[in-house]
CSV table of C-alpha atoms and ligand atoms in Angstrom, one decimal:
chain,number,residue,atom,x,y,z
A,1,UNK,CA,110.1,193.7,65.1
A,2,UNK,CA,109.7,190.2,66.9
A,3,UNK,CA,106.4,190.2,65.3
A,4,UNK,CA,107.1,191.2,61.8
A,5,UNK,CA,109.7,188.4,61.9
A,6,UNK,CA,107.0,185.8,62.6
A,7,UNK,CA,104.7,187.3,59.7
A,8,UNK,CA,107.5,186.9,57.5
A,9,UNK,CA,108.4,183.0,58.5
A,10,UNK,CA,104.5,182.1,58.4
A,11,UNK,CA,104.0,184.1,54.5
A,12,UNK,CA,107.2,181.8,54.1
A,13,UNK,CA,105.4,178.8,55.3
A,14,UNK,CA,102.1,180.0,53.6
A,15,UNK,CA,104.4,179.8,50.5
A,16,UNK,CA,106.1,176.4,50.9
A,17,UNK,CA,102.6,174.7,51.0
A,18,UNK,CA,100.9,176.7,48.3
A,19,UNK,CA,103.6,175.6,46.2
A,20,UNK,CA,103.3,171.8,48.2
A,21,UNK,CA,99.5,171.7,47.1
A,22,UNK,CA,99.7,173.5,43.4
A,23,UNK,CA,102.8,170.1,43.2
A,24,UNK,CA,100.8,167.4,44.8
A,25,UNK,CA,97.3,168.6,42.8
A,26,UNK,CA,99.8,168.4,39.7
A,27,UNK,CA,101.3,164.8,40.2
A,28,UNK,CA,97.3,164.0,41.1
A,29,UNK,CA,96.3,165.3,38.0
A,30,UNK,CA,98.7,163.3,35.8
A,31,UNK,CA,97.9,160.0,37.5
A,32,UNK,CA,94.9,160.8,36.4
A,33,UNK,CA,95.1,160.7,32.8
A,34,UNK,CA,94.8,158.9,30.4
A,35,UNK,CA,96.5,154.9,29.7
A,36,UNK,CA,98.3,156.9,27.0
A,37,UNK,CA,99.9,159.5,28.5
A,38,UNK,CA,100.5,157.8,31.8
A,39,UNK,CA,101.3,154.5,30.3
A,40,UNK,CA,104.1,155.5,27.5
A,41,UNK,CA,103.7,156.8,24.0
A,42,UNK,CA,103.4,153.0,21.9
A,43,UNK,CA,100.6,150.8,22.6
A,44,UNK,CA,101.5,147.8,24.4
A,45,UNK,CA,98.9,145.0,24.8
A,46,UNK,CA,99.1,142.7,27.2
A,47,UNK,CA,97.1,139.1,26.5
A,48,UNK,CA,96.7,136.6,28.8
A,49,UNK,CA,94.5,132.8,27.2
A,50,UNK,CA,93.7,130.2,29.5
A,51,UNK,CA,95.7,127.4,27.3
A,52,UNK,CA,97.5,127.9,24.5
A,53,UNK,CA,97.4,124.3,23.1
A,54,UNK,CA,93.3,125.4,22.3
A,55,UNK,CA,93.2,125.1,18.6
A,56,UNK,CA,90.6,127.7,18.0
A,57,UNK,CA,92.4,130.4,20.5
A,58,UNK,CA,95.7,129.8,18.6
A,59,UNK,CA,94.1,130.7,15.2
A,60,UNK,CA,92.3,133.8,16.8
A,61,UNK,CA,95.2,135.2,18.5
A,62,UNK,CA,97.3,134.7,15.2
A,63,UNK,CA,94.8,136.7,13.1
A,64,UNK,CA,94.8,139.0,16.3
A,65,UNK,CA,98.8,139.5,16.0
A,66,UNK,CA,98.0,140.3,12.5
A,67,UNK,CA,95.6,142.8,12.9
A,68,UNK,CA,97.0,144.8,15.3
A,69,UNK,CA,100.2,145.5,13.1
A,70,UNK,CA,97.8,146.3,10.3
A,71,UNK,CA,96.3,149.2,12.5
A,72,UNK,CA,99.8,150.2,13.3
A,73,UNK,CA,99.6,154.1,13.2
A,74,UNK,CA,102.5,156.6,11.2
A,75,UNK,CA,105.1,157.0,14.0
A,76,UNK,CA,104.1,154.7,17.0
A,77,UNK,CA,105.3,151.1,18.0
A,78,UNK,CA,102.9,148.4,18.7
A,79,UNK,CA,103.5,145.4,20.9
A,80,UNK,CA,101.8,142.5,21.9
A,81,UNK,CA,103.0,139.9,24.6
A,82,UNK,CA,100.8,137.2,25.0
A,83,UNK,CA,100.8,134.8,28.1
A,84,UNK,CA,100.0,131.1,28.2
A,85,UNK,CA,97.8,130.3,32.1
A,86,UNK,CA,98.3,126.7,31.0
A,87,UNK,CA,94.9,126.2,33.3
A,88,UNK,CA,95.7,127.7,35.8
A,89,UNK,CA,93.6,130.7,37.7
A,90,UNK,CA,96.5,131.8,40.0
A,91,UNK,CA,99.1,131.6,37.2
A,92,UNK,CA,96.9,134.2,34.9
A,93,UNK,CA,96.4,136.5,37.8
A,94,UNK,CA,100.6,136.8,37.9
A,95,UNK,CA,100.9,136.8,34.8
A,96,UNK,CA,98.4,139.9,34.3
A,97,UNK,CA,100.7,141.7,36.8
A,98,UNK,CA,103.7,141.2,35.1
A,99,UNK,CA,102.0,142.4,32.3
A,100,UNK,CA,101.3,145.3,34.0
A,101,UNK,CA,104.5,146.1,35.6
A,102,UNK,CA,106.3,145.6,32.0
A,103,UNK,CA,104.3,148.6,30.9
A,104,UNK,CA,101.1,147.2,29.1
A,105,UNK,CA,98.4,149.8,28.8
A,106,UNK,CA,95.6,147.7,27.3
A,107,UNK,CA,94.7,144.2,27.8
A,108,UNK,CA,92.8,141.3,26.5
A,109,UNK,CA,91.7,138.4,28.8
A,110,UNK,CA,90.7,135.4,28.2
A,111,UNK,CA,90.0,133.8,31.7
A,112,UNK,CA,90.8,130.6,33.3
A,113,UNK,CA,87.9,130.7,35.2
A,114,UNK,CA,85.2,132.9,33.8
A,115,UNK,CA,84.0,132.9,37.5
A,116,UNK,CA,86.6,134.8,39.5
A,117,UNK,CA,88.0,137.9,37.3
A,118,UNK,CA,88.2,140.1,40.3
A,119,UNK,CA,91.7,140.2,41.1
A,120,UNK,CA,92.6,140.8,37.5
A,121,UNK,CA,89.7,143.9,37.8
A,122,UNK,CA,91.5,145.2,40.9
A,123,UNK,CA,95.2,145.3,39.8
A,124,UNK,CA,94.1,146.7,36.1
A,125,UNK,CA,91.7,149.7,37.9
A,126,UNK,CA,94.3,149.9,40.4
A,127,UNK,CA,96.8,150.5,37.0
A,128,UNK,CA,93.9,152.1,35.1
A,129,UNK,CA,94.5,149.9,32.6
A,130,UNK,CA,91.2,148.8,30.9
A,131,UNK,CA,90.4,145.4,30.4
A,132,UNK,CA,88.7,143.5,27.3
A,133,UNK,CA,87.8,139.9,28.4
A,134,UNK,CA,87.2,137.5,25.4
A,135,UNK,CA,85.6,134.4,24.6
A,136,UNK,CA,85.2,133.4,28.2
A,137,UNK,CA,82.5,135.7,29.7
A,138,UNK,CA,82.1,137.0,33.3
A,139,UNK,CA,79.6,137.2,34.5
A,140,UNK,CA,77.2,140.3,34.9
A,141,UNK,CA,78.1,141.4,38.2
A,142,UNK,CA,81.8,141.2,37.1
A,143,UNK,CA,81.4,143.3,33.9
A,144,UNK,CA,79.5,146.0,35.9
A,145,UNK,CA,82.6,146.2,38.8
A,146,UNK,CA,84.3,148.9,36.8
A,147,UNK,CA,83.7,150.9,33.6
A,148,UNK,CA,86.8,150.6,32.0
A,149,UNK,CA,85.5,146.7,31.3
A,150,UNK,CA,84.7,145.1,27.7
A,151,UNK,CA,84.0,141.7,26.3
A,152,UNK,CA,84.2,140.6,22.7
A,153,UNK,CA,82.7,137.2,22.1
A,154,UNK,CA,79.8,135.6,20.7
A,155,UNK,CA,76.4,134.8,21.7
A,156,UNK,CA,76.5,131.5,23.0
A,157,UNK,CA,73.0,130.3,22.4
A,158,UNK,CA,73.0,131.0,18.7
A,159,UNK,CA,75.7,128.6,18.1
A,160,UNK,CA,73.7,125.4,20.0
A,161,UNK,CA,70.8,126.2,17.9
A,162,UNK,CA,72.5,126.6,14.1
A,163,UNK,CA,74.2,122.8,14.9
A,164,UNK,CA,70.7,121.7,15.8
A,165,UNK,CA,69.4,123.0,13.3
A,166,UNK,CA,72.3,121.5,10.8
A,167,UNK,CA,71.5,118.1,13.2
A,168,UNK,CA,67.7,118.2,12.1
A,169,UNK,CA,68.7,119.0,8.1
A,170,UNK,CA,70.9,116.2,8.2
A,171,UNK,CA,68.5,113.6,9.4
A,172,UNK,CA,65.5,114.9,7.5
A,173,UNK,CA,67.5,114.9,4.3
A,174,UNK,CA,69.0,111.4,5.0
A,175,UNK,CA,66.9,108.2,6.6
A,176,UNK,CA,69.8,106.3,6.7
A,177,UNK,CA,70.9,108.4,9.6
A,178,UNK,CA,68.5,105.9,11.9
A,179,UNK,CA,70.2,102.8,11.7
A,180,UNK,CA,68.5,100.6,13.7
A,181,UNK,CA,64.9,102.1,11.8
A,182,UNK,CA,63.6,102.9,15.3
A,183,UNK,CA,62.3,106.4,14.3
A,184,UNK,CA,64.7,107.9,17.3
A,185,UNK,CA,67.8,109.0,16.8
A,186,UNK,CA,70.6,107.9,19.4
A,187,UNK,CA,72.6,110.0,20.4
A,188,UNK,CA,75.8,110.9,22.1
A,189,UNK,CA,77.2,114.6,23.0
A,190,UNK,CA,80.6,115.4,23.8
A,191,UNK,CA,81.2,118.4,26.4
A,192,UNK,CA,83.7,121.1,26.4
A,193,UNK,CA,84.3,122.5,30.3
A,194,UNK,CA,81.9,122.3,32.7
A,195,UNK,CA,80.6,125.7,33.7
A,196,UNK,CA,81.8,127.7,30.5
A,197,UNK,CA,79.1,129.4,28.5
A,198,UNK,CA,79.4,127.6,25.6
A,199,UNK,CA,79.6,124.6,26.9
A,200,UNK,CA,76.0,125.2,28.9
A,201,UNK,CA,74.1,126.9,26.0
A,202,UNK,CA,75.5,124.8,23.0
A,203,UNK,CA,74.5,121.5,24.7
A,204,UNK,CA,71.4,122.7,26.0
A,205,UNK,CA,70.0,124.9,22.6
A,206,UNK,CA,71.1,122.4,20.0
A,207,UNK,CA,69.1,119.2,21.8
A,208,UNK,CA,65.9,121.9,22.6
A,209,UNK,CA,66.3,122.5,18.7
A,210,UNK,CA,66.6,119.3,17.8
A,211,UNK,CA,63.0,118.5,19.6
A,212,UNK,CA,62.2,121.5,18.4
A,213,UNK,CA,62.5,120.1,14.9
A,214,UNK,CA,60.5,117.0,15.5
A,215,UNK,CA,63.2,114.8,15.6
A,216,UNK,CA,63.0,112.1,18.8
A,217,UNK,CA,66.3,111.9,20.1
A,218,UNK,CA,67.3,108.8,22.5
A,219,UNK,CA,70.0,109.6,24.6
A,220,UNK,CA,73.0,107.3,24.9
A,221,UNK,CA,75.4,109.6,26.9
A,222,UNK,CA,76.8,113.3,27.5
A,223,UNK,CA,80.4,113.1,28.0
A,224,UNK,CA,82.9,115.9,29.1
A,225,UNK,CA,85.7,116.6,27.0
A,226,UNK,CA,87.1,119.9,28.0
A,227,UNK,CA,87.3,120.9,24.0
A,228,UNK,CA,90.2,118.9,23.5
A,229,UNK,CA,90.6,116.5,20.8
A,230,UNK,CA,92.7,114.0,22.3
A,231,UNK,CA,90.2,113.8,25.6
A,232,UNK,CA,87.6,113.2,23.1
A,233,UNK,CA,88.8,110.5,21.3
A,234,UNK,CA,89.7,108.9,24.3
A,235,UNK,CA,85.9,109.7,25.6
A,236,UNK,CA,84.3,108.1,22.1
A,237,UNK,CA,86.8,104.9,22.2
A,238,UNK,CA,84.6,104.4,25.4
A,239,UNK,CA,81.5,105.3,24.2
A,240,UNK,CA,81.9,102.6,21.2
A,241,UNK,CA,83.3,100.3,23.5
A,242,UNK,CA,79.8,100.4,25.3
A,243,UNK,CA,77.0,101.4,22.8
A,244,UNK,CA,78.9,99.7,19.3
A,245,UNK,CA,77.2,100.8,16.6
A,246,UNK,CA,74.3,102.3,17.9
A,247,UNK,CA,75.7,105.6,18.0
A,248,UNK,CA,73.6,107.4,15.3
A,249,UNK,CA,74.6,111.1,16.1
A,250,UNK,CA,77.5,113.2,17.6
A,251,UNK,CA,77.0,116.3,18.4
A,252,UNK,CA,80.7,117.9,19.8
A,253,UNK,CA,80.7,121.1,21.7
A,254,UNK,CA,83.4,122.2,19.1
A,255,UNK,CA,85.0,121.0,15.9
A,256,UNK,CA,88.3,119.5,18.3
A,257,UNK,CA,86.0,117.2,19.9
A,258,UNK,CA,84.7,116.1,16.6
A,259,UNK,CA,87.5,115.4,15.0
A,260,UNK,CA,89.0,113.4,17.9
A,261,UNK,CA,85.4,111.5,18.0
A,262,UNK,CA,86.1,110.8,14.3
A,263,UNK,CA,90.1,109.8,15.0
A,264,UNK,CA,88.6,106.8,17.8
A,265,UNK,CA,86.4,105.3,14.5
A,266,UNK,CA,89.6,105.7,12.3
A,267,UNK,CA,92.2,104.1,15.0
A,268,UNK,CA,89.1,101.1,15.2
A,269,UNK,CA,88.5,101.4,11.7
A,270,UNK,CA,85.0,100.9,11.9
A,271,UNK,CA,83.3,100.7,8.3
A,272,UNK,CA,81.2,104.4,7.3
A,273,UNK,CA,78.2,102.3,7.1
A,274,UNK,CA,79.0,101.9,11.3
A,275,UNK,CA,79.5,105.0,12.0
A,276,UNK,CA,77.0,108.2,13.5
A,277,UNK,CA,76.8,111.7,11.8
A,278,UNK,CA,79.2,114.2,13.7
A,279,UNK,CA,78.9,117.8,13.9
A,280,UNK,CA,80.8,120.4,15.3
A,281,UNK,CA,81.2,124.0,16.0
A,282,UNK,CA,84.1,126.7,15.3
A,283,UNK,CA,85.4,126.1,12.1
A,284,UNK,CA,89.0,126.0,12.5
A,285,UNK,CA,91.2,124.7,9.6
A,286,UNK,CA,91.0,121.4,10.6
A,287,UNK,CA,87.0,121.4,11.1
A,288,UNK,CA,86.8,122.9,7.6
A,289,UNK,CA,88.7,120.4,5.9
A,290,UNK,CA,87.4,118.1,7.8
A,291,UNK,CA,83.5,119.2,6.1
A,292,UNK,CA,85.6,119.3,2.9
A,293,UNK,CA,86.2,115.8,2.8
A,294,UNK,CA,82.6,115.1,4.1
A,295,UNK,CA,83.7,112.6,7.6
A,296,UNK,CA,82.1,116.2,9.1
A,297,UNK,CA,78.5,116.8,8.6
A,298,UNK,CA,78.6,120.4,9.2
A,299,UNK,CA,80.3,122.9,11.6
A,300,UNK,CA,79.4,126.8,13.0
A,301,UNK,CA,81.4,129.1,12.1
A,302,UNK,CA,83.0,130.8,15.5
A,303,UNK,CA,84.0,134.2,13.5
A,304,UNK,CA,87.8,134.0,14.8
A,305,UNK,CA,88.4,137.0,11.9
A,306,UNK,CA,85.2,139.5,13.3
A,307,UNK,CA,86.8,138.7,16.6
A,308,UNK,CA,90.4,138.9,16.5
A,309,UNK,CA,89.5,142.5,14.2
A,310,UNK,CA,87.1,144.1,16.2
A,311,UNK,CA,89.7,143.3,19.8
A,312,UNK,CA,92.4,144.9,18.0
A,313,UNK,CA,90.4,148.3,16.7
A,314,UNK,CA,89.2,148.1,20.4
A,315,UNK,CA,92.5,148.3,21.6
A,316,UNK,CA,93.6,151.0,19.2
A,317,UNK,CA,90.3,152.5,20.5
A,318,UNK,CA,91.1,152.7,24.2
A,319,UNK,CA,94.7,153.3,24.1
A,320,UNK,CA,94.1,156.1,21.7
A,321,UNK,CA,91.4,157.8,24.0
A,322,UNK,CA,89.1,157.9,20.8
A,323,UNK,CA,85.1,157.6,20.3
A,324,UNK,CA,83.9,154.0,21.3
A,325,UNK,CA,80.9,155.1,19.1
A,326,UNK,CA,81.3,153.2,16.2
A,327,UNK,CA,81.6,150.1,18.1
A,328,UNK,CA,77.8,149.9,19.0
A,329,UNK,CA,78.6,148.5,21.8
A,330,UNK,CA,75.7,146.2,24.1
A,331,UNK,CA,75.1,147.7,27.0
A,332,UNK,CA,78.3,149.9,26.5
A,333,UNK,CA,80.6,147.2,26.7
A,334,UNK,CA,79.3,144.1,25.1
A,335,UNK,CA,80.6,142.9,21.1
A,336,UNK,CA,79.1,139.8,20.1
A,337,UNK,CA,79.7,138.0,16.7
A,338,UNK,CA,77.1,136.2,14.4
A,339,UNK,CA,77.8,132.7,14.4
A,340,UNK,CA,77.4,131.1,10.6
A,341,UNK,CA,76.0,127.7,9.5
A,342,UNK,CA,78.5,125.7,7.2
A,343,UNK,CA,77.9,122.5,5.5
A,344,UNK,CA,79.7,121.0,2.2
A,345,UNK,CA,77.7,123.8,0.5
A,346,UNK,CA,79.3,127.0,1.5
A,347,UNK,CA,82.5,126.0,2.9
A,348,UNK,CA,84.6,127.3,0.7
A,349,UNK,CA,83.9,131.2,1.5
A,350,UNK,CA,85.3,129.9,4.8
A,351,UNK,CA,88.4,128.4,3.4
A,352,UNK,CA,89.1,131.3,1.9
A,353,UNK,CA,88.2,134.1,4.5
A,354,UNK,CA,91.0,132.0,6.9
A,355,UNK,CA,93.7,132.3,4.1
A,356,UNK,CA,93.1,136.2,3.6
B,401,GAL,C1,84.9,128.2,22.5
B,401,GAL,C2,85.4,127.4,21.3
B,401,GAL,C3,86.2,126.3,21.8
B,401,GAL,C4,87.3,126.7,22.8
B,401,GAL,C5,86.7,127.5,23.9
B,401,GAL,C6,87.7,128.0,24.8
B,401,GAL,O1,84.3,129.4,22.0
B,401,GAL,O2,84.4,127.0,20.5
B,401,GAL,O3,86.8,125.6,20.8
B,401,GAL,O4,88.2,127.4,22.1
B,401,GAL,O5,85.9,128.6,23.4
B,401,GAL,O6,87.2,128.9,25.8
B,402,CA,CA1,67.7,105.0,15.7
């Protein structure tokens, strides 16, 4: 009897954890599913940008804002809540957990420093949250720290050589370009941050292309101007303060830096006779009028509307658990956008493609 008793209090106990394990393997298995289900029913996107006075950021993430209600599906809620790092590293890393913690169950991030994305990685995996990174690229190693990881951008290297290229068309076409008539063209380039990829490439690939070319370039000075306008005009005032009018070329980093090379000759009102060729890259609204009006030579188009699109369908993408085939994505996680050559000649379609 003593015995049966026991029998029947360890069948009990059997029981209890059977019904303990068939729980817990439960629970498991819906922490396990997918951002949708685990994360709420409405997409929720969660944006961090390393500064949001960056003119050609602003215009993508409006477009961005844009597109994402356009994809808005019969029945579900879409939000987007987008943070401002304001330069700062540590400020983006809490900002991505608030993100997080408020509910977001996709997000797009746009680094402070392209270097150091690992804390970000950690708390989104730890969240299973995935992560698109755009316009400032990790690095390699980085991208390949988790699967859930994508970056939407463009390639770099392709925008440095279409400005050289524009460079070399403009002083070909033009002999005027050489002022002094010393068969070299001197020059000055302004920098956007040190260490960000387009920074590197852009500098490096549009002075290769200009050699390339067969143009001889004499270099005056390379000037960092962390893609801000005002930096740059402040940067150029020195530059003319030293070379005068021997500045034949500008070649900016981005269309920002251009125009604020072009506001230091305005605020000294130098004479167009005085004054270099500048070209940019981007094309924001500002570049483009500013190739309207011709004090621009030419800019590169930086497809904000390929970019902004294809970030938001990838977000519908992910949150929706569907096929990433469409996509083609590089290497499985990789969308780059073709830059686009623009000049007085075309510049139009461009004007009009921002308006849409
Ligand atoms: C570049 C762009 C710059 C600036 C920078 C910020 O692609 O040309 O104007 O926005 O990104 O990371
Ligand atoms: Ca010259």
């Amino acid at each position: 009897m003593r015995m049966k008793r026991k029998d029947s209090r360890r069948i009990k106990a059997l029981f209890v954890s059977c019904a303990l394990c068939v729980l817990t393997a439960a629970v498991l298995s819906m922490q396990g599913c997918t951002a949708r289900t685990s994360r709420g029913k409405n997409m929720k996107i969660g944006v961090v940008v390393y500064n949001q006075t960056d003119t050609f950021l602003g215009e993508l993430l409006q477009l961005f804002q844009k597109d994402v209600d356009g994809l808005r599906r019969d029945g579900e809620e879409t939000a987007v809540l987008i943070r401002d790092a304001a330069g700062s590293q540590r400020t983006e890393d809490a900002e991505v957990q608030e993100l997080l913690d408020n509910g977001c169950n996709v997000l797009c991030v746009n680094l402070v420093d392209r270097g150091v994305p690992s804390n970000i990685i950690n708390m989104a995996k730890e969240a299973d949250v995935p992560v698109i990174f755009f316009n400032r690229e990790p690095v390699r190693e980085d991208m390949n720290l988790w699967s859930r990881l994508y970056y939407i951008g463009a390639d770099a290297a392709q925008s440095g050589r279409m400005q050289g290229e524009l460079a070399a068309a403009a002083i070909r076409s033009n002999s005027r370009i050489d002022k002094n008539s010393d068969g070299k063209i001197q020059y000055v380039v302004l920098e956007g941050e040190p260490g960000h990829q387009d920074t590197i490439m852009r500098t490096d690939r549009a002075v290769a292309t200009l050699i390339e070319k067969g143009v001889s370039l004499d270099k005056l000075s390379y000037q960092i101007a962390n893609f801000s306008r005002a930096q740059a005009a402040n940067k150029m005032t020195q530059l003319i303060g030293q070379f005068g009018n021997k500045i034949e070329l500008v070649l900016a980093n981005n269309d920002a830096m251009a125009l604020g090379a072009i506001d230091a000759y305005n605020r000294l009102t130098i004479t167009e006779t005085n004054r270099p060729v500048f070209l940019g890259i981007d094309g924001t609204k500002e570049g483009l009028s500013a190739v309207i009006d011709g004090s621009l030579a030419g800019t590169v188009y930086n497809d904000k509307n390929g970019q902004a699109m294809k970030m938001a369908k990838l977000c519908d993408a992910l949150f929706h658990g569907d096929s990433l085939d469409s996509f083609g994505l590089r290497d499985g996680k990789y969308i780059y956008l073709p830059y686009e050559k623009v000049t007085a000649e075309n510049v139009r379609k461009y004007v009009v493609k921002q308006d849409e």
